[in-house]
Coordinates of C-alpha atoms in Angstrom, one line a residue:
M21 CA 123.0 136.9 88.8
L22 CA 124.2 133.3 89.6
F23 CA 123.7 134.6 93.2
S24 CA 120.6 135.9 93.5
T25 CA 119.1 133.8 91.9
V26 CA 119.7 130.7 93.9
V27 CA 118.9 133.7 96.9
D28 CA 115.4 134.3 95.5
N29 CA 114.7 130.9 95.1
A30 CA 115.6 129.9 98.9
N31 CA 113.5 132.7 99.7
V32 CA 110.4 130.9 97.7
V33 CA 111.2 127.6 99.3
I34 CA 110.7 129.6 102.6
Y35 CA 108.1 131.2 102.2
C36 CA 106.2 128.4 100.3
T37 CA 106.1 126.3 103.3
Q38 CA 104.4 129.4 105.4
V39 CA 101.3 129.9 103.2
P40 CA 98.3 127.6 101.6
R41 CA 98.9 125.3 98.6
T42 CA 97.1 127.2 96.5
A43 CA 99.5 130.6 96.3
Y44 CA 102.9 128.3 96.8
Q45 CA 101.3 126.8 93.7
T46 CA 101.1 129.8 92.3
I47 CA 104.4 130.9 92.8
I48 CA 105.9 127.2 91.5
F49 CA 103.7 128.3 88.5
L50 CA 105.5 131.7 88.0
Y51 CA 108.8 130.6 88.3
C52 CA 109.1 126.8 87.0
T53 CA 108.7 127.0 83.1
T54 CA 107.7 123.3 82.2
E55 CA 105.0 121.1 83.7
A56 CA 107.6 118.5 84.8
T57 CA 109.8 120.9 86.7
R58 CA 106.2 122.4 88.2
R59 CA 105.4 119.2 89.5
A60 CA 108.7 118.6 90.9
C61 CA 108.8 121.2 92.9
V62 CA 105.5 120.9 94.4
S63 CA 106.3 117.3 95.7
I64 CA 109.3 118.6 96.7
L65 CA 107.5 121.0 98.9
H66 CA 104.9 118.7 100.6
T67 CA 107.9 117.4 101.5
I68 CA 109.0 119.7 103.2
R69 CA 106.1 120.6 104.4
F70 CA 105.8 117.3 105.9
C71 CA 109.1 117.3 107.3
I72 CA 108.6 120.5 108.9
N73 CA 104.7 119.8 110.5
F74 CA 106.2 116.3 111.5
A75 CA 109.3 118.2 114.1
H76 CA 106.3 120.2 115.7
R77 CA 104.2 117.4 116.2
A78 CA 107.1 115.4 117.6
R79 CA 107.7 118.2 119.5
I80 CA 103.4 117.8 121.2
M81 CA 103.2 114.6 120.9
G82 CA 103.2 112.3 124.3
K83 CA 106.4 110.1 125.1
G84 CA 104.6 107.0 124.5
S85 CA 104.3 108.1 121.1
Q86 CA 107.4 109.8 120.7
Y87 CA 108.6 106.1 121.7
A88 CA 106.9 104.3 119.6
W89 CA 108.3 106.3 116.6
Y90 CA 111.7 105.3 117.9
V91 CA 111.6 102.2 118.2
C92 CA 109.6 101.4 114.6
M93 CA 112.7 103.8 113.2
V94 CA 115.2 101.8 115.0
I95 CA 113.4 98.3 113.3
A96 CA 113.2 100.3 110.1
T97 CA 116.9 100.3 110.1
T98 CA 116.9 96.6 109.6
M99 CA 116.1 97.8 105.7
I100 CA 119.8 99.4 105.7
L101 CA 121.2 95.8 105.6
Y102 CA 119.0 94.9 102.3
G103 CA 120.0 98.7 100.4
Y104 CA 123.0 98.5 101.3
D105 CA 123.7 95.2 100.0
S106 CA 121.5 95.3 97.1
S107 CA 123.8 98.4 96.0
T108 CA 127.0 97.3 97.3
F109 CA 127.4 94.4 94.7
N110 CA 125.8 96.5 91.5
A111 CA 128.7 99.4 92.8
V112 CA 131.8 96.3 93.0
Q113 CA 130.9 94.5 89.4
G114 CA 131.7 98.2 88.0
S115 CA 135.2 98.3 89.0
K116 CA 137.9 96.9 87.2
N117 CA 140.1 95.9 90.8
W118 CA 137.4 93.6 91.3
V119 CA 136.9 92.4 88.3
A120 CA 140.4 91.0 87.5
Y121 CA 141.0 89.8 91.2
F122 CA 138.3 87.5 90.5
H123 CA 138.9 86.7 86.5
K124 CA 137.0 88.7 84.8
P125 CA 133.7 86.8 85.7
S126 CA 131.0 86.1 82.3
P127 CA 127.3 87.7 82.7
A128 CA 125.9 84.2 83.8
T129 CA 128.5 84.0 86.7
V130 CA 127.9 87.2 87.4
G131 CA 123.6 86.8 87.9
S132 CA 125.1 83.6 89.7
I133 CA 126.3 86.0 92.4
N134 CA 123.1 87.6 92.4
T135 CA 121.2 84.6 92.5
A136 CA 123.5 82.9 95.4
Y137 CA 122.1 85.9 97.7
S138 CA 118.5 85.3 96.2
V139 CA 118.1 81.6 97.5
G140 CA 119.7 82.2 100.8
G141 CA 117.2 85.2 101.5
I142 CA 114.2 82.5 100.4
L143 CA 115.6 79.4 102.0
A144 CA 115.9 81.6 105.5
G145 CA 113.1 83.4 104.7
V146 CA 110.7 80.4 104.3
F147 CA 111.5 78.1 107.2
L148 CA 114.0 80.0 109.1
S149 CA 112.6 83.5 109.8
A150 CA 109.2 82.4 111.2
P151 CA 110.4 79.8 113.3
I152 CA 113.2 82.2 115.1
S153 CA 110.6 85.1 115.5
D154 CA 107.5 83.1 116.5
R155 CA 110.6 80.6 119.2
W156 CA 112.3 83.6 120.5
G157 CA 110.5 87.0 119.5
R158 CA 111.3 89.6 116.6
K159 CA 113.9 91.4 117.7
W160 CA 116.0 88.3 118.1
A161 CA 115.2 86.8 115.3
I162 CA 116.1 90.3 113.4
I163 CA 119.4 90.1 115.6
V164 CA 120.3 86.8 114.8
G165 CA 119.8 88.0 111.0
C166 CA 122.1 90.9 111.6
V167 CA 124.8 88.1 112.9
F168 CA 124.5 86.4 109.5
V169 CA 125.2 89.6 107.8
I170 CA 128.7 90.9 109.9
I171 CA 130.0 86.6 108.8
S172 CA 129.3 87.3 105.9
T173 CA 131.0 90.4 105.2
F174 CA 134.0 89.1 106.1
I175 CA 133.9 86.2 103.5
S176 CA 133.5 88.4 100.9
T177 CA 136.0 90.9 101.7
F178 CA 138.9 88.8 102.4
S179 CA 137.6 85.8 100.2
P180 CA 141.0 84.6 98.0
R181 CA 141.1 85.3 94.7
N182 CA 138.1 82.5 94.2
I183 CA 134.5 83.6 92.8
G184 CA 133.1 80.1 94.9
V185 CA 133.6 82.3 98.0
F186 CA 133.0 85.1 97.3
I187 CA 129.3 83.4 96.4
A188 CA 129.1 82.1 99.3
G189 CA 130.1 85.0 101.2
R190 CA 126.9 86.3 99.1
A191 CA 124.6 82.9 100.1
I192 CA 125.3 83.3 103.6
V193 CA 124.2 87.5 103.6
G194 CA 121.4 85.6 101.8
I195 CA 120.2 83.6 104.8
G196 CA 120.7 86.8 106.8
Q197 CA 118.5 89.3 105.6
G198 CA 115.5 86.0 104.7
I199 CA 115.8 85.6 108.7
A200 CA 115.8 89.5 109.8
L201 CA 113.2 91.6 107.1
P202 CA 110.3 89.3 107.7
A203 CA 111.0 89.9 111.3
G204 CA 111.3 93.3 111.5
L205 CA 107.9 94.3 108.9
T206 CA 106.2 91.8 111.0
Y207 CA 107.3 93.2 114.3
I208 CA 106.7 97.2 112.9
S209 CA 103.4 96.2 111.5
E210 CA 102.4 94.9 115.2
L211 CA 103.8 98.1 116.9
A212 CA 102.5 100.4 115.1
P213 CA 99.1 102.9 116.1
A214 CA 96.5 101.7 113.1
E215 CA 96.2 105.7 112.3
S216 CA 99.7 105.9 111.6
R217 CA 101.0 102.7 110.2
G218 CA 101.2 103.9 106.6
K219 CA 103.1 106.6 107.7
I220 CA 105.9 104.6 109.6
M221 CA 106.0 101.6 107.9
S222 CA 107.1 104.1 104.7
F223 CA 110.4 104.4 106.2
W224 CA 111.1 101.2 106.2
Q225 CA 111.3 101.9 102.2
M226 CA 113.1 104.7 102.9
N227 CA 116.2 103.6 104.4
F228 CA 116.9 101.3 102.0
S229 CA 117.2 104.1 100.1
V230 CA 119.8 105.0 102.8
G231 CA 121.9 102.1 102.4
S232 CA 122.0 102.4 99.0
F233 CA 122.4 106.0 99.3
L234 CA 125.6 105.2 102.0
A235 CA 127.1 102.6 99.2
Y236 CA 126.8 104.3 96.3
W237 CA 128.7 107.0 97.9
I238 CA 131.3 105.1 99.5
N239 CA 131.9 103.1 96.1
F240 CA 131.7 106.3 94.6
A241 CA 134.5 107.9 96.6
C242 CA 136.7 104.9 96.0
S243 CA 136.1 105.0 93.0
K244 CA 138.2 108.2 92.6
H245 CA 141.0 107.3 94.0
S246 CA 140.6 103.7 92.6
K247 CA 144.2 103.1 91.4
T248 CA 146.0 104.1 94.9
L249 CA 143.7 101.9 96.9
G250 CA 143.7 98.8 94.5
D251 CA 142.4 95.9 95.6
W252 CA 140.5 98.5 98.7
D253 CA 138.2 99.9 96.6
W254 CA 136.2 97.8 96.2
K255 CA 137.1 95.7 99.9
I256 CA 136.3 99.1 101.4
V257 CA 132.7 99.3 100.4
Q258 CA 132.2 95.7 101.5
L259 CA 133.8 96.6 105.0
F260 CA 131.3 99.6 105.7
Q261 CA 128.3 96.8 105.1
L262 CA 129.5 95.9 108.9
L263 CA 128.1 99.4 110.0
A264 CA 124.4 98.7 110.2
P265 CA 123.8 95.3 112.1
I266 CA 126.4 96.3 115.2
L267 CA 124.5 99.3 115.7
I268 CA 121.3 97.4 115.3
I269 CA 122.0 94.8 117.4
A270 CA 123.4 97.3 120.2
V271 CA 120.1 99.5 120.0
L272 CA 117.7 96.7 119.7
I273 CA 118.4 94.8 122.6
F274 CA 117.3 97.5 124.6
C275 CA 114.1 97.5 122.9
P276 CA 110.4 95.8 123.8
E277 CA 109.4 93.0 122.3
S278 CA 106.2 93.2 120.4
P279 CA 103.2 93.1 122.8
R280 CA 101.5 91.2 120.6
W281 CA 104.2 88.2 120.3
L282 CA 104.2 88.5 124.2
A283 CA 100.1 88.2 124.2
K284 CA 100.7 85.4 122.5
N285 CA 103.1 83.5 124.3
D286 CA 100.4 84.1 127.4
R287 CA 102.8 86.6 129.2
M288 CA 100.0 89.3 129.2
E289 CA 101.5 91.6 131.9
D290 CA 104.4 91.7 130.3
A291 CA 102.1 92.6 127.1
F292 CA 100.3 95.6 129.0
K293 CA 103.9 97.0 130.1
S294 CA 105.7 96.5 126.2
L295 CA 102.4 98.4 124.9
S296 CA 102.1 101.2 127.8
K297 CA 105.7 102.1 126.7
V298 CA 104.3 103.1 123.3
R299 CA 100.9 104.5 123.4
D300 CA 100.3 107.6 125.7
D301 CA 96.6 107.2 126.7
R302 CA 96.1 104.3 129.5
E303 CA 92.8 103.9 128.3
A304 CA 93.5 103.0 124.6
V305 CA 96.6 100.4 126.1
R306 CA 93.6 98.8 127.9
I307 CA 91.4 99.0 125.2
E308 CA 93.8 97.8 122.7
M309 CA 95.1 95.1 125.3
S310 CA 91.3 94.4 125.1
D311 CA 90.8 94.1 121.6
I312 CA 94.7 91.7 121.0
T313 CA 93.7 89.3 123.9
R314 CA 89.8 88.5 122.0
A315 CA 91.4 88.0 118.5
M316 CA 93.8 85.4 120.4
Q317 CA 91.3 84.0 122.2
Y318 CA 89.2 83.5 118.6
E319 CA 92.0 82.8 116.9
K320 CA 93.0 80.1 119.4
E321 CA 89.6 78.9 119.4
N322 CA 88.8 79.0 115.5
I323 CA 91.9 79.1 113.6
S324 CA 95.1 76.8 112.7
S325 CA 98.0 78.4 113.3
G326 CA 101.5 77.8 111.3
Y327 CA 102.1 77.1 108.0
S328 CA 99.2 75.1 107.0
A329 CA 96.0 77.5 107.8
L330 CA 98.2 79.6 105.6
W331 CA 96.2 77.2 102.4
K332 CA 93.2 76.2 104.5
D333 CA 91.5 79.5 105.5
P334 CA 90.1 80.6 101.8
S335 CA 90.8 84.4 103.3
V336 CA 94.3 84.0 104.0
R337 CA 95.1 81.7 101.1
K338 CA 93.7 84.6 98.6
R339 CA 95.5 87.8 101.1
L340 CA 98.9 85.1 100.2
L341 CA 98.4 84.7 96.7
L342 CA 97.4 88.8 96.0
A343 CA 100.8 89.6 98.0
I344 CA 102.9 86.9 96.6
V345 CA 101.8 88.7 93.5
L346 CA 102.5 92.2 94.5
N347 CA 105.7 91.0 95.4
I348 CA 107.1 90.0 92.5
G349 CA 105.6 92.8 90.2
Q350 CA 107.3 95.3 92.8
Q351 CA 110.9 93.3 91.2
L352 CA 109.3 93.4 87.7
T353 CA 108.6 96.7 87.3
G354 CA 112.4 97.2 86.6
Q355 CA 113.7 98.6 90.2
G356 CA 115.1 95.6 90.7
S357 CA 117.3 95.0 88.1
L358 CA 118.2 98.4 88.0
N359 CA 119.9 97.6 91.6
N360 CA 121.9 94.7 90.8
Y361 CA 122.9 96.1 87.1
S362 CA 122.3 100.4 86.8
T363 CA 126.2 99.8 86.0
K364 CA 126.0 98.0 83.7
I365 CA 122.8 100.1 82.0
Y366 CA 124.0 102.9 82.5
Q367 CA 127.1 101.6 80.6
A368 CA 125.5 101.4 77.2
V369 CA 125.4 105.3 77.5
F370 CA 128.2 106.8 79.3
T371 CA 132.3 105.2 79.0
D372 CA 133.3 106.3 81.6
N373 CA 133.1 104.1 85.5
S374 CA 133.6 107.8 87.4
T375 CA 129.9 109.4 86.1
I376 CA 128.6 106.2 86.2
Q377 CA 129.2 106.2 89.8
L378 CA 128.6 109.4 90.3
I379 CA 124.4 109.4 89.0
N380 CA 124.8 105.8 91.2
A381 CA 125.6 108.1 94.2
L382 CA 123.1 110.5 92.9
N383 CA 119.8 108.1 92.5
G384 CA 120.6 106.8 96.3
T385 CA 120.5 110.3 97.2
F386 CA 117.5 111.5 95.3
G387 CA 116.2 107.9 96.5
I388 CA 115.7 109.2 99.9
I389 CA 113.9 112.4 98.9
F390 CA 111.2 110.7 96.4
T391 CA 110.3 107.9 99.7
L392 CA 109.4 110.7 102.0
N393 CA 106.3 111.4 99.9
A394 CA 104.8 107.7 101.0
T395 CA 105.1 109.7 104.1
W396 CA 102.3 112.3 103.3
T397 CA 100.7 110.2 101.1
V398 CA 99.9 106.6 102.3
D399 CA 97.7 107.4 104.6
R400 CA 96.3 110.2 103.4
F401 CA 95.5 109.2 99.4
G402 CA 95.9 105.3 100.4
R403 CA 97.8 102.9 99.5
R404 CA 95.7 101.9 96.0
F405 CA 95.7 105.3 94.7
L406 CA 100.1 104.9 94.7
F407 CA 99.6 101.7 93.9
L408 CA 98.0 103.0 90.4
V409 CA 99.7 106.2 90.1
G410 CA 103.0 104.5 90.0
A411 CA 102.8 101.5 87.7
V412 CA 101.2 104.5 85.1
G413 CA 104.1 106.8 86.1
M414 CA 106.9 103.8 85.5
A415 CA 105.4 102.7 82.6
A416 CA 105.5 105.9 81.0
C417 CA 109.3 106.1 82.0
M418 CA 110.5 102.2 80.7
I419 CA 108.8 102.7 77.3
T420 CA 110.2 106.7 76.9
A421 CA 113.7 105.6 77.9
A422 CA 113.6 102.2 75.5
A423 CA 112.7 105.2 72.8
V424 CA 115.7 107.5 73.3
V425 CA 118.5 105.4 73.8
T426 CA 117.8 102.8 71.0
E427 CA 116.2 105.0 68.2
T428 CA 118.4 107.3 68.4
H429 CA 122.1 107.4 66.9
G430 CA 125.2 106.6 68.2
D431 CA 127.5 103.3 69.1
L432 CA 126.8 101.4 72.5
T433 CA 130.2 100.6 72.6
T434 CA 132.0 104.5 72.6
G435 CA 128.7 105.6 74.6
K436 CA 125.6 107.6 73.2
S437 CA 125.6 111.4 72.6
Q438 CA 125.4 113.7 76.1
S439 CA 122.0 115.0 75.5
V440 CA 120.5 111.3 74.7
G441 CA 122.8 110.6 78.3
I442 CA 121.1 113.3 80.1
A443 CA 117.1 112.3 79.1
T444 CA 118.1 108.8 79.9
V445 CA 119.4 109.4 83.3
F446 CA 115.9 111.9 83.6
L447 CA 113.9 109.3 82.9
M448 CA 115.7 106.9 85.6
F449 CA 115.2 109.4 88.5
L450 CA 111.7 109.8 87.1
F451 CA 111.4 106.5 87.1
A452 CA 112.3 106.4 90.9
F453 CA 110.3 109.4 92.0
F454 CA 107.2 107.2 90.8
F455 CA 108.8 103.8 92.4
K456 CA 109.4 104.5 95.7
P457 CA 106.5 106.2 97.5
S458 CA 104.1 103.6 95.9
W459 CA 106.3 100.2 94.1
G460 CA 108.9 100.5 96.9
A461 CA 107.7 101.1 100.3
T462 CA 103.4 100.9 99.8
V463 CA 104.3 97.1 99.0
W464 CA 105.4 96.5 102.3
I465 CA 102.9 98.5 103.9
W466 CA 100.4 96.3 102.2
T467 CA 102.2 93.1 102.8
G468 CA 102.9 93.8 106.9
E469 CA 99.3 94.8 107.8
I470 CA 96.9 92.4 105.5
F471 CA 97.6 89.1 108.1
S472 CA 96.0 88.0 111.5
M473 CA 98.5 87.6 114.4
N474 CA 98.1 83.3 113.5
V475 CA 99.6 83.6 110.5
R476 CA 101.8 86.7 110.0
N477 CA 105.0 85.5 110.2
Q478 CA 104.8 82.6 108.2
A479 CA 102.7 84.7 105.1
I480 CA 104.7 87.3 105.9
A481 CA 107.7 85.9 105.2
I482 CA 106.6 83.9 101.9
S483 CA 105.2 87.0 100.5
S484 CA 108.4 89.0 100.9
Q485 CA 110.5 86.3 99.5
A486 CA 108.4 85.8 96.4
Q487 CA 110.4 89.0 95.6
N488 CA 113.7 87.2 95.7
V489 CA 112.3 84.4 93.6
A490 CA 111.6 86.7 90.9
N491 CA 115.6 88.0 91.5
V492 CA 116.0 84.5 90.8
V493 CA 114.5 84.7 87.2
L494 CA 115.8 88.3 86.2
Q495 CA 119.3 87.9 87.2
Q496 CA 119.9 84.7 85.5
V497 CA 118.4 86.6 82.3
F498 CA 118.6 89.9 82.5
P499 CA 122.1 90.1 82.5
I500 CA 122.3 87.8 79.1
F501 CA 119.4 89.5 77.3
L502 CA 120.8 93.3 78.6
A503 CA 124.2 92.3 76.4
K504 CA 122.2 90.9 73.4
K505 CA 119.6 93.6 73.5
G506 CA 120.5 96.2 75.5
F507 CA 117.7 99.2 76.1
Y508 CA 115.3 97.4 74.1
A509 CA 114.9 95.0 77.6
M510 CA 112.7 98.4 79.1
Y511 CA 110.2 97.9 77.1
M512 CA 109.5 94.3 78.8
F513 CA 109.3 96.5 81.7
G514 CA 107.2 99.0 80.6
A515 CA 104.8 96.3 79.1
I516 CA 104.7 94.5 82.6
N517 CA 104.4 98.1 84.1
V518 CA 100.9 98.3 82.4
L519 CA 99.8 95.0 83.1
L520 CA 99.8 95.9 87.0
F521 CA 98.2 98.9 87.0
V522 CA 95.1 96.5 85.6
Y523 CA 96.1 94.2 88.2
V524 CA 95.9 96.2 91.2
W525 CA 92.8 97.9 89.5
F526 CA 91.1 94.5 89.5
F527 CA 92.1 93.0 92.9
I528 CA 94.1 94.9 95.6
A529 CA 91.0 95.8 98.5
E530 CA 92.7 99.4 100.2
T531 CA 93.5 98.8 103.9
K532 CA 94.3 102.3 105.6
N533 CA 92.9 103.3 108.7
V534 CA 92.2 99.5 109.9
S535 CA 93.4 98.1 112.2
I536 CA 95.5 95.0 112.4
E537 CA 92.6 93.0 113.9
E538 CA 90.2 94.7 111.5
I539 CA 92.0 93.7 108.5
D540 CA 90.5 89.6 108.2
V541 CA 87.3 91.7 106.8
I542 CA 88.4 93.3 104.0
F543 CA 89.5 89.8 102.5
G544 CA 86.1 88.5 103.2
G545 CA 87.0 86.5 106.4
H546 CA 85.8 86.9 110.0
N547 CA 86.1 90.3 112.5
H548 CA 88.8 88.6 115.0
V549 CA 87.8 91.1 117.5
D550 CA 83.9 90.6 117.9
G551 CA 83.7 86.9 116.1
E552 CA 80.5 87.0 116.2
L553 CA 80.1 89.7 113.6
S554 CA 79.6 87.8 110.2
K555 CA 82.1 88.3 107.4
G556 CA 83.1 91.7 105.8
Q557 CA 81.9 94.2 108.7
V558 CA 84.1 95.7 109.8
S559 CA 83.7 99.3 111.4
Q560 CA 85.4 100.9 108.7
P561 CA 83.7 99.5 105.6
E562 CA 84.3 102.7 102.7
N563 CA 88.3 102.2 103.1
A564 CA 88.0 98.5 101.8
G565 CA 88.0 100.5 98.3
V566 CA 87.2 96.6 96.7
P567 CA 84.6 94.6 98.2
A568 CA 84.8 91.7 100.1
D569 CA 84.1 88.3 99.6
N570 CA 79.7 88.5 100.9
A571 CA 80.2 92.0 101.9
E572 CA 77.9 94.1 104.2
P573 CA 77.4 97.6 102.9
Q574 CA 76.1 99.0 106.2
K575 CA 78.2 100.6 108.4
M576 CA 78.8 98.2 111.9
N577 CA 79.1 100.3 115.4
T578 CA 78.9 97.5 117.9
L579 CA 82.9 97.4 118.5
A580 CA 83.1 101.1 118.8
A581 CA 79.7 100.7 121.2
E582 CA 81.2 98.0 122.7
K583 CA 84.6 99.3 123.5
Q584 CA 82.5 102.8 125.2
V585 CA 80.7 100.4 127.6

């Protein structure tokens, strides 16, 4: 009976990928008995359809487009560093051997370990990433960051029984990621074509989930043999952190540099060659190079560059503040605390460490699937839609999870009942379902595409490091808050998500399908390609979502007409 059911369901999945949407939704309605399972099945099938369609398109796209995807996927693996590291410490702090090795660190000390990472990331992201990236190029900034991660891995793994050395290792890995991540995000945003930029950049967040997936499953395997491995049950998890940076360095060194960085440094011939490698149509390359050249010329003549320009230009200042709040909001959704403290959170419901590590591993696995939803939604429905839907879903999950745990019988020291545990895990997974494609992937996408070339490195570095600023506060407060109040902390995250919905509704503009050179006009700035156009004029104003300051309502065709000449 069980076998026949599995076969029948498999046939449904295969059939659903080959029939119109209304037909497979009808089949799901017949096979799924609850609304929640129906919605989950529809989402999974959309993802399957996207993967099938993408594989088909990959066969027919030109060599330039294929190479662009390849290079962008290599760059996106930089995010594995972040995902693996953030999940590594969350996993190893559940190891009794790690706790004993460092003499049972207090909750405040545990918070300090994460704070060291965040402080290192903030300092490097704000003061080192942009200068290195502007001076030597995007890919070399990523390589430098990877070298720091390699050094920190050896320090953390082979540190003596002194928590201070372990904290130093965490600070160094923060420096490495603070240099690499802003450069990687800038690199992808400058290389990806406008029409598929959101889809390509969604893989940036997906690689965070890949890193978490690897960390949690490696830790789960080690935790099953913790008695045999001893201290190596957490040291092995640390050592595997070497794989990603070594692979990135080995492959990235042969990839082309950003054509926009080359053009900015007056290497026009190299920029044309670099762009030609990642585009199919030579005429499209000529037009895009023309846009880049005119944008560079406009910025050199009319706009200053560097950190001072972030505050002089009202349009840039507005974007920077919006992006900072958005990145802080990403961590305040509750996902930042779940990344670092899900082991501690689940200890309020489960008593078996092996069960907790299995849940973390499954969460990392489903995180990859959930993030894939962004690849087919972000360019179809837009950035604002995902932000709004994600905020509502996350708020509902957090408030419901808090109510389930705090309003049911059971002692938190001995664990709750099995039904409460299952409900809690389901709600945390559902939270990830809403977070990953929205506030997970789309915050990075939106941050990476809204700044002009003259300030892109500096603005992305500051905006993305706002996540670490939020983490510094959370990592000092949340462990103590969780120890004293337990799941009541989730009510706070639910309320924050409601506020984030309001923030996006009133302040965040839509940016899909707008080229990077023309993005300024959405925020009330000048068109950097056609500097003679007034503020607010763009070839696709209908995509703005929120009107720009002094925006003209009519569609401007000047740029398109000039390109056809």
